[in-house]
Short mmCIF file of C-alpha atoms in Angstrom, two decimals:
data_model
loop_
_atom_site.label_atom_id
_atom_site.label_comp_id
_atom_site.label_asym_id
_atom_site.label_seq_id
_atom_site.Cartn_x
_atom_site.Cartn_y
_atom_site.Cartn_z
CA UNK A 1 45.16 102.12 4.32
CA UNK A 2 48.90 101.33 4.64
CA UNK A 3 50.49 100.40 1.23
CA UNK A 4 52.00 96.99 1.18
CA UNK A 5 55.82 96.79 1.55
CA UNK A 6 57.57 95.45 -1.17
CA UNK A 7 60.04 92.36 -0.57
CA UNK A 8 63.70 92.41 -1.35
CA UNK A 9 65.03 91.25 -4.60
CA UNK A 10 65.72 88.02 -2.64
CA UNK A 11 62.24 87.75 -1.68
CA UNK A 12 63.04 88.22 2.03
CA UNK A 13 60.20 90.19 3.88
CA UNK A 14 61.24 93.87 4.02
CA UNK A 15 61.76 94.25 7.81
CA UNK A 16 65.88 93.45 7.29
CA UNK A 17 67.57 94.15 4.12
CA UNK A 18 71.09 95.20 3.12
CA UNK A 19 71.68 98.66 1.62
CA UNK A 20 75.45 98.39 0.27
CA UNK A 21 77.13 96.32 3.10
CA UNK A 22 74.95 97.56 6.02
CA UNK A 23 71.96 95.46 7.28
CA UNK A 24 69.01 97.91 7.95
CA UNK A 25 65.63 97.51 9.78
CA UNK A 26 63.53 99.64 7.81
CA UNK A 27 65.47 102.77 7.19
CA UNK A 28 67.73 102.54 10.36
CA UNK A 29 71.27 100.60 10.39
CA UNK A 30 71.07 97.76 12.58
CA UNK A 31 74.77 98.65 13.80
CA UNK A 32 73.48 101.81 15.11
CA UNK A 33 70.87 100.16 17.09
CA UNK A 34 73.39 97.69 18.78
CA UNK A 35 75.64 100.75 19.51
CA UNK A 36 72.95 102.49 21.22
CA UNK A 37 70.94 100.01 23.05
CA UNK A 38 73.50 97.29 23.31
CA UNK A 39 73.33 93.36 22.62
CA UNK A 40 71.76 90.91 22.65
CA UNK A 41 69.05 92.90 21.22
CA UNK A 42 65.38 92.23 19.79
CA UNK A 43 64.64 94.53 16.78
CA UNK A 44 61.31 94.68 15.30
CA UNK A 45 59.74 96.55 12.23
CA UNK A 46 56.60 98.19 12.81
CA UNK A 47 55.66 98.57 9.29
CA UNK A 48 56.15 94.93 8.47
CA UNK A 49 53.88 93.92 11.55
CA UNK A 50 51.19 96.37 10.19
CA UNK A 51 51.75 95.06 6.50
CA UNK A 52 51.32 91.49 7.33
CA UNK A 53 48.32 91.87 9.73
CA UNK A 54 46.57 93.77 6.83
CA UNK A 55 47.43 91.29 4.30
CA UNK A 56 46.52 88.26 6.65
CA UNK A 57 43.18 90.04 7.36
CA UNK A 58 42.50 91.29 3.69
CA UNK A 59 42.73 87.73 2.57
CA UNK A 60 39.63 86.86 4.31
CA UNK A 61 37.73 89.86 2.93
CA UNK A 62 33.98 89.18 2.30
CA UNK A 63 33.60 86.13 4.82
CA UNK A 64 32.73 87.67 8.46
CA UNK A 65 35.69 86.96 10.64
CA UNK A 66 37.85 88.25 13.38
CA UNK A 67 41.69 87.97 13.42
CA UNK A 68 42.75 87.17 17.05
CA UNK A 69 46.41 87.71 17.33
CA UNK A 70 48.09 85.01 19.23
CA UNK A 71 49.39 86.77 22.12
CA UNK A 72 51.97 83.98 23.16
CA UNK A 73 53.87 84.57 19.94
CA UNK A 74 55.02 87.88 21.15
CA UNK A 75 53.35 89.69 24.06
CA UNK A 76 55.41 92.90 23.90
CA UNK A 77 52.84 95.68 24.96
CA UNK A 78 53.81 97.90 21.96
CA UNK A 79 53.11 95.31 19.62
CA UNK A 80 49.87 94.46 21.05
CA UNK A 81 48.67 98.15 21.06
CA UNK A 82 49.84 98.30 17.29
CA UNK A 83 47.76 95.57 16.41
CA UNK A 84 44.80 96.72 18.62
CA UNK A 85 44.95 99.99 16.77
CA UNK A 86 44.00 98.15 13.53
CA UNK A 87 41.15 96.48 15.11
CA UNK A 88 42.85 93.01 15.90
CA UNK A 89 41.37 90.61 18.45
CA UNK A 90 43.55 88.41 20.54
CA UNK A 91 44.06 84.82 21.47
CA UNK A 92 45.15 84.45 24.93
CA UNK A 93 46.07 81.31 27.10
CA UNK A 94 46.57 83.01 30.48
CA UNK A 95 45.14 85.56 32.77
CA UNK A 96 48.49 87.33 32.38
CA UNK A 97 47.90 87.90 28.67
CA UNK A 98 44.62 89.17 29.23
CA UNK A 99 45.95 91.59 31.59
CA UNK A 100 48.50 92.70 28.81
CA UNK A 101 45.54 93.14 26.32
CA UNK A 102 43.74 95.14 29.08
CA UNK A 103 46.69 97.49 29.47
CA UNK A 104 46.83 98.35 25.85
CA UNK A 105 43.29 98.65 25.08
CA UNK A 106 40.44 97.84 27.60
CA UNK A 107 37.85 97.77 24.83
CA UNK A 108 39.82 94.97 23.01
CA UNK A 109 38.48 92.39 25.76
CA UNK A 110 35.40 92.05 23.65
CA UNK A 111 37.75 90.75 20.91
CA UNK A 112 39.43 88.03 23.04
CA UNK A 113 39.12 84.17 22.81
CA UNK A 114 40.60 82.36 25.77
CA UNK A 115 42.30 79.15 25.02
CA UNK A 116 44.46 76.70 27.20
CA UNK A 117 44.01 73.61 28.88
CA UNK A 118 44.50 74.60 32.55
CA UNK A 119 42.43 77.70 33.21
CA UNK A 120 42.35 78.65 36.95
CA UNK A 121 39.43 80.12 38.68
CA UNK A 122 41.03 83.36 39.02
CA UNK A 123 41.91 83.40 35.60
CA UNK A 124 38.22 82.57 34.70
CA UNK A 125 36.80 85.19 36.86
CA UNK A 126 38.77 87.99 35.44
CA UNK A 127 37.53 86.96 31.96
CA UNK A 128 34.04 86.69 32.94
CA UNK A 129 34.22 90.08 34.57
CA UNK A 130 35.78 91.58 31.43
CA UNK A 131 33.41 90.26 29.05
CA UNK A 132 35.63 88.43 26.43
CA UNK A 133 34.39 87.22 23.36
CA UNK A 134 34.42 83.48 23.81
CA UNK A 135 35.95 80.74 25.81
CA UNK A 136 37.47 77.77 24.23
CA UNK A 137 36.60 75.00 26.72
CA UNK A 138 39.24 72.23 26.66
CA UNK A 139 37.67 69.58 29.01
CA UNK A 140 34.42 68.82 31.15
CA UNK A 141 35.98 69.65 34.19
CA UNK A 142 36.87 73.14 32.97
CA UNK A 143 33.16 73.49 31.58
CA UNK A 144 31.94 72.53 34.96
CA UNK A 145 34.20 75.21 36.80
CA UNK A 146 33.22 77.95 34.18
CA UNK A 147 29.63 77.25 34.50
CA UNK A 148 29.80 77.54 38.25
CA UNK A 149 31.98 80.64 38.35
CA UNK A 150 29.42 82.24 35.68
CA UNK A 151 26.46 81.40 37.89
CA UNK A 152 28.30 82.64 40.94
CA UNK A 153 29.26 85.94 39.29
CA UNK A 154 25.95 86.11 37.06
CA UNK A 155 27.91 86.63 34.13
CA UNK A 156 26.80 85.16 30.74
CA UNK A 157 29.91 83.39 28.79
CA UNK A 158 30.13 82.55 24.93
CA UNK A 159 31.74 79.27 24.65
CA UNK A 160 32.97 77.02 22.17
CA UNK A 161 34.22 73.42 22.96
CA UNK A 162 37.65 72.67 21.41
CA UNK A 163 37.61 69.52 19.61
CA UNK A 164 40.46 67.30 18.44
CA UNK A 165 39.96 66.29 14.69
CA UNK A 166 42.82 63.75 14.81
CA UNK A 167 44.23 65.73 11.73
CA UNK A 168 48.03 64.84 11.10
CA UNK A 169 49.99 67.99 10.55
CA UNK A 170 53.64 67.81 9.53
CA UNK A 171 55.46 69.71 12.31
CA UNK A 172 57.64 69.36 15.21
CA UNK A 173 56.21 66.73 17.70
CA UNK A 174 56.28 69.42 20.60
CA UNK A 175 53.85 71.93 18.50
CA UNK A 176 51.81 69.32 16.89
CA UNK A 177 48.34 69.63 18.73
CA UNK A 178 45.71 68.02 16.65
CA UNK A 179 45.87 64.15 17.33
CA UNK A 180 44.32 62.04 20.03
CA UNK A 181 47.52 61.48 22.01
CA UNK A 182 47.88 65.21 22.59
CA UNK A 183 46.44 66.89 25.94
CA UNK A 184 44.61 69.56 23.84
CA UNK A 185 40.76 69.25 23.28
CA UNK A 186 38.39 66.67 23.36
CA UNK A 187 37.79 63.80 20.80
CA UNK A 188 35.45 64.96 18.39
CA UNK A 189 33.27 62.08 18.44
CA UNK A 190 32.56 62.80 22.00
CA UNK A 191 31.50 66.28 21.39
CA UNK A 192 27.82 66.32 20.88
CA UNK A 193 27.33 64.45 24.28
CA UNK A 194 29.52 67.33 25.88
CA UNK A 195 27.63 70.26 23.86
CA UNK A 196 24.55 68.66 25.56
CA UNK A 197 25.70 69.01 29.07
CA UNK A 198 26.76 72.66 27.98
CA UNK A 199 23.49 73.63 26.87
CA UNK A 200 22.15 72.94 30.34
CA UNK A 201 24.34 75.28 31.97
CA UNK A 202 22.39 78.54 32.46
CA UNK A 203 24.87 81.25 32.02
CA UNK A 204 26.83 79.47 29.17
CA UNK A 205 25.96 80.44 25.65
CA UNK A 206 26.90 77.54 23.51
CA UNK A 207 27.83 79.82 20.49
CA UNK A 208 30.99 78.17 18.50
CA UNK A 209 33.48 75.15 17.93
CA UNK A 210 37.18 75.69 18.19
CA UNK A 211 40.14 73.59 16.74
CA UNK A 212 43.74 74.16 16.46
CA UNK A 213 46.03 71.39 15.18
CA UNK A 214 49.39 72.53 15.59
CA UNK A 215 52.08 75.37 14.94
CA UNK A 216 54.45 76.01 12.16
CA UNK A 217 52.23 74.40 9.43
CA UNK A 218 53.31 75.23 5.93
CA UNK A 219 50.89 73.26 3.88
CA UNK A 220 46.95 74.23 3.89
CA UNK A 221 45.85 70.78 3.35
CA UNK A 222 45.57 70.09 7.05
CA UNK A 223 43.56 73.13 7.61
CA UNK A 224 41.16 72.38 5.03
CA UNK A 225 40.63 68.90 6.66
CA UNK A 226 40.16 69.91 9.95
CA UNK A 227 37.68 72.58 8.72
CA UNK A 228 35.70 69.68 6.87
CA UNK A 229 35.41 67.83 9.98
CA UNK A 230 34.12 70.91 12.02
CA UNK A 231 31.88 71.69 9.42
CA UNK A 232 30.15 68.25 9.58
CA UNK A 233 30.13 68.70 13.43
CA UNK A 234 28.64 72.31 13.16
CA UNK A 235 25.70 71.05 11.01
CA UNK A 236 25.00 68.12 13.34
CA UNK A 237 24.98 70.53 16.42
CA UNK A 238 22.46 72.76 14.80
CA UNK A 239 20.44 69.81 14.25
CA UNK A 240 20.53 69.12 17.79
CA UNK A 241 19.27 72.66 18.52
CA UNK A 242 22.46 74.57 19.29
CA UNK A 243 23.18 78.06 17.76
CA UNK A 244 26.51 77.61 16.41
CA UNK A 245 27.68 81.11 15.07
CA UNK A 246 31.22 80.95 15.42
CA UNK A 247 34.12 78.47 14.37
CA UNK A 248 37.63 79.25 15.68
CA UNK A 249 39.98 77.50 13.40
CA UNK A 250 42.92 78.40 15.51
CA UNK A 251 46.33 79.32 14.11
CA UNK A 252 49.36 77.40 13.06
CA UNK A 253 49.96 79.12 9.77
CA UNK A 254 54.08 78.71 9.22
CA UNK A 255 56.92 80.83 7.56
CA UNK A 256 59.82 79.71 5.90
CA UNK A 257 62.70 80.19 8.18
CA UNK A 258 65.51 79.02 5.49
CA UNK A 259 65.43 82.00 3.54
CA UNK A 260 63.40 80.80 0.75
CA UNK A 261 60.58 83.30 1.17
CA UNK A 262 57.49 83.33 -0.68
CA UNK A 263 54.67 86.11 -1.40
CA UNK A 264 52.82 86.23 1.88
CA UNK A 265 49.71 87.62 0.10
CA UNK A 266 49.67 84.36 -2.03
CA UNK A 267 50.45 82.21 1.21
CA UNK A 268 47.46 83.85 3.04
CA UNK A 269 45.01 83.72 0.17
CA UNK A 270 45.85 79.93 -0.05
CA UNK A 271 45.34 79.59 3.50
CA UNK A 272 41.81 81.54 3.52
CA UNK A 273 40.57 79.43 0.59
CA UNK A 274 41.47 76.32 2.48
CA UNK A 275 39.45 77.45 5.51
CA UNK A 276 36.58 79.22 3.99
CA UNK A 277 35.67 76.57 1.00
CA UNK A 278 33.89 74.07 3.44
CA UNK A 279 32.03 76.76 5.35
CA UNK A 280 29.94 77.77 1.94
CA UNK A 281 26.41 78.55 2.75
CA UNK A 282 26.75 78.11 6.60
CA UNK A 283 26.61 81.84 7.66
CA UNK A 284 29.37 81.13 10.08
CA UNK A 285 31.63 84.10 11.58
CA UNK A 286 35.66 82.93 11.53
CA UNK A 287 37.67 83.19 14.37
CA UNK A 288 41.39 83.11 13.39
CA UNK A 289 44.58 83.10 15.41
CA UNK A 290 47.73 83.80 13.65
CA UNK A 291 50.61 84.48 15.70
CA UNK A 292 54.11 83.43 14.07
CA UNK A 293 52.56 84.38 10.29
CA UNK A 294 52.35 87.78 11.46
CA UNK A 295 55.17 88.62 13.80
CA UNK A 296 57.83 85.78 12.98
CA UNK A 297 59.60 87.83 10.01
CA UNK A 298 59.02 91.07 11.73
CA UNK A 299 61.84 90.53 14.11
CA UNK A 300 65.53 89.74 14.45
CA UNK A 301 67.93 88.86 17.52
CA UNK A 302 71.10 90.82 17.25
CA UNK A 303 74.30 89.45 18.89
CA UNK A 304 77.85 90.28 19.03
CA UNK A 305 80.40 87.99 18.26
CA UNK A 306 82.82 87.46 21.74
CA UNK A 307 85.37 84.94 20.57
CA UNK A 308 86.34 82.79 17.82
CA UNK A 309 87.48 79.29 18.79
CA UNK A 310 88.73 76.05 17.27
CA UNK A 311 88.33 72.59 19.02
CA UNK A 312 90.05 70.26 16.96
CA UNK A 313 88.43 70.52 13.46
CA UNK A 314 85.49 72.50 14.95
CA UNK A 315 85.11 76.11 14.56
CA UNK A 316 83.08 78.11 16.98
CA UNK A 317 81.72 81.62 16.99
CA UNK A 318 80.76 82.25 20.76
CA UNK A 319 78.11 85.15 20.80
CA UNK A 320 76.81 87.07 23.64
CA UNK A 321 72.96 85.73 23.11
CA UNK A 322 72.11 82.38 24.69
CA UNK A 323 69.63 79.82 24.73
CA UNK A 324 67.99 82.08 27.30
CA UNK A 325 67.41 84.72 24.64
CA UNK A 326 66.26 82.30 21.80
CA UNK A 327 65.57 78.76 22.74
CA UNK A 328 63.96 77.67 19.49
CA UNK A 329 67.29 76.24 18.03
CA UNK A 330 67.86 74.41 21.40
CA UNK A 331 64.21 73.15 21.86
CA UNK A 332 63.14 72.45 18.58
CA UNK A 333 66.27 72.22 16.67
CA UNK A 334 65.06 75.20 14.90
CA UNK A 335 66.73 76.94 11.86
CA UNK A 336 67.04 80.74 11.92
CA UNK A 337 69.06 82.41 9.24
CA UNK A 338 72.21 84.11 10.37
CA UNK A 339 73.69 87.07 8.57
CA UNK A 340 76.45 89.65 9.33
CA UNK A 341 75.29 93.04 10.33
CA UNK A 342 77.91 94.58 8.16
CA UNK A 343 79.37 92.80 5.06
CA UNK A 344 83.23 92.98 5.35
CA UNK A 345 84.19 89.48 3.91
CA UNK A 346 83.49 87.48 0.91
CA UNK A 347 85.37 84.44 2.49
CA UNK A 348 82.96 81.67 4.07
CA UNK A 349 83.58 79.22 6.67
CA UNK A 350 81.62 76.25 8.47
CA UNK A 351 81.23 77.07 12.16
CA UNK A 352 79.05 76.53 15.02
CA UNK A 353 77.17 79.47 16.61
CA UNK A 354 77.12 79.09 20.17
CA UNK A 355 76.11 81.38 23.18
CA UNK A 356 77.63 81.54 26.72
CA UNK A 357 75.07 79.35 28.67
CA UNK A 358 76.69 76.51 30.53
CA UNK A 359 74.87 73.97 28.39
CA UNK A 360 76.07 71.96 25.47
CA UNK A 361 72.65 72.65 24.11
CA UNK A 362 73.39 76.27 23.85
CA UNK A 363 73.39 76.73 20.09
CA UNK A 364 72.06 78.86 17.29
CA UNK A 365 73.58 76.80 14.64
CA UNK A 366 75.64 73.85 13.93
CA UNK A 367 77.91 73.27 10.66
CA UNK A 368 76.75 76.45 9.45
CA UNK A 369 78.35 78.17 6.37
CA UNK A 370 78.61 81.57 7.08
CA UNK A 371 80.58 84.68 5.78
CA UNK A 372 83.73 85.19 8.02
CA UNK A 373 83.20 87.38 10.86
CA UNK A 374 85.51 88.21 13.80
CA UNK A 375 85.49 89.04 17.46
CA UNK A 376 83.49 92.11 18.02
CA UNK A 377 81.30 92.05 14.97
CA UNK A 378 77.44 91.90 14.81
CA UNK A 379 75.23 89.02 13.39
CA UNK A 380 71.54 88.85 13.22
CA UNK A 381 69.52 85.77 13.66
CA UNK A 382 66.62 86.55 11.45
CA UNK A 383 62.77 85.55 11.60
CA UNK A 384 62.94 85.61 15.30
CA UNK A 385 59.73 87.90 16.17
CA UNK A 386 57.61 84.89 17.24
CA UNK A 387 58.69 82.57 20.31
CA UNK A 388 61.93 84.47 20.87
CA UNK A 389 61.60 87.07 23.52
CA UNK A 390 58.18 85.46 24.94
CA UNK A 391 60.03 82.23 25.74
CA UNK A 392 63.19 83.98 27.03
CA UNK A 393 64.36 83.62 30.60
CA UNK A 394 66.86 84.27 33.22
CA UNK A 395 68.81 81.11 33.18
CA UNK A 396 72.41 81.51 34.27
CA UNK A 397 71.10 84.86 36.08
CA UNK A 398 71.16 86.58 32.60
CA UNK A 399 69.00 89.60 32.18
CA UNK A 400 66.76 89.52 29.26
CA UNK A 401 67.29 91.46 25.91
CA UNK A 402 66.14 94.83 25.69
CA UNK A 403 63.56 95.39 22.51
CA UNK A 404 63.57 98.23 19.94
CA UNK A 405 60.48 98.96 17.48
CA UNK A 406 61.71 100.49 14.34
CA UNK A 407 59.22 102.79 12.08
CA UNK A 408 60.71 104.22 9.03
CA UNK A 409 63.81 106.19 10.46
CA UNK A 410 62.32 106.15 14.12
CA UNK A 411 63.15 104.01 16.74
CA UNK A 412 61.76 103.45 20.16
CA UNK A 413 62.79 101.43 22.89
CA UNK A 414 59.71 99.22 23.85
CA UNK A 415 61.44 97.12 26.56
CA UNK A 416 64.66 98.01 28.39
CA UNK A 417 67.54 95.63 29.11
CA UNK A 418 66.78 93.69 32.35
CA UNK A 419 69.15 94.42 35.47
CA UNK A 420 70.39 92.09 38.24
CA UNK A 421 68.04 94.35 40.45
CA UNK A 422 65.18 93.48 38.16
CA UNK A 423 65.76 89.80 38.37
CA UNK A 424 66.23 89.57 42.40
CA UNK A 425 63.26 92.26 42.96
CA UNK A 426 61.04 89.50 44.04
CA UNK A 427 63.32 87.53 46.15
CA UNK A 428 64.54 87.89 49.77
CA UNK A 429 67.66 86.84 51.80
CA UNK A 430 66.75 85.54 55.30
#
């Protein structure tokens, strides 16, 4: 088994640390990567991905479980292949994500759970034919379509109903999903009635219950509250005659973006205890869907300062990455720590770090105190492994960034930089 990596003296995960004045990803200077592959550039530490997956998985040792990495957090094929090689399952929300899993390991289909509120007939058929582990059903309409397609294809499907436990999770409203007002799942009070309908569908195997209360949740209390409500439901469903063997407790475990990094092993253990404790004696197989908790701290977006600019009393650093490359600050007012790739000055200043996109919302930091950097210098936006590249776009006809994976002293280009021809390949001039 891979030995856990040691955090830096500051407590930061070991993916990106300084050696002298140079920022390294594992054993490779980040400046070398920028010189070789250009910017903007996503850089990932494979050792940190491996370490965090093993740490998370190990926290549930002794309890039957399957870790199903949330593909939407970062769907790069090389990352999926690395996780599949360690036995990871996958949580998908589209047919395209299932295709990605199949591309890296067709056998991993049997460790796939299919979530999402808007599954199409084509996506359902693909999942049925590949024999995935579980469908997480989000509505009665979806159940009817799945039952009909399973009957048509004569494919049996394990199913769980995603219930809405009405548990409040203190997070951004756009990524909170566990309340009645949200589009996800069905009210837990209606569950038993719908399970009775599911049980009448010949090709559906009623096997589990699913829940997901939100994302970027840093307290374990909401997870514990949700699990207690699911356990009560599971007991009642078994009394009703349903063979409930699985509980999918979703994902949502957050990370600390502000630099106050904690021991991930301790965090994972606290989370595991909160989830497992209510299940005592039930003989349930847990399905877990971490995404950000695994991949977030493993990646950084490297960008170059194009210009220094002053408007009145405001100082700006204009960099070559934009909101099309990393939208989290614009979309969620999310914080990412920003550090120089090479420490060249002890002076500090208060600046806005902004991109070249033609939007006032194109920013990475506002009124942030940072070490002084000049035009041409490189900076790194840390903890950008999750929901960075996966939500990137071609807005302003900008090619998406290249992605590089580092392992020790070795580097591998895992996605080349997108060209203009790549962007217009599917278009035509008439």
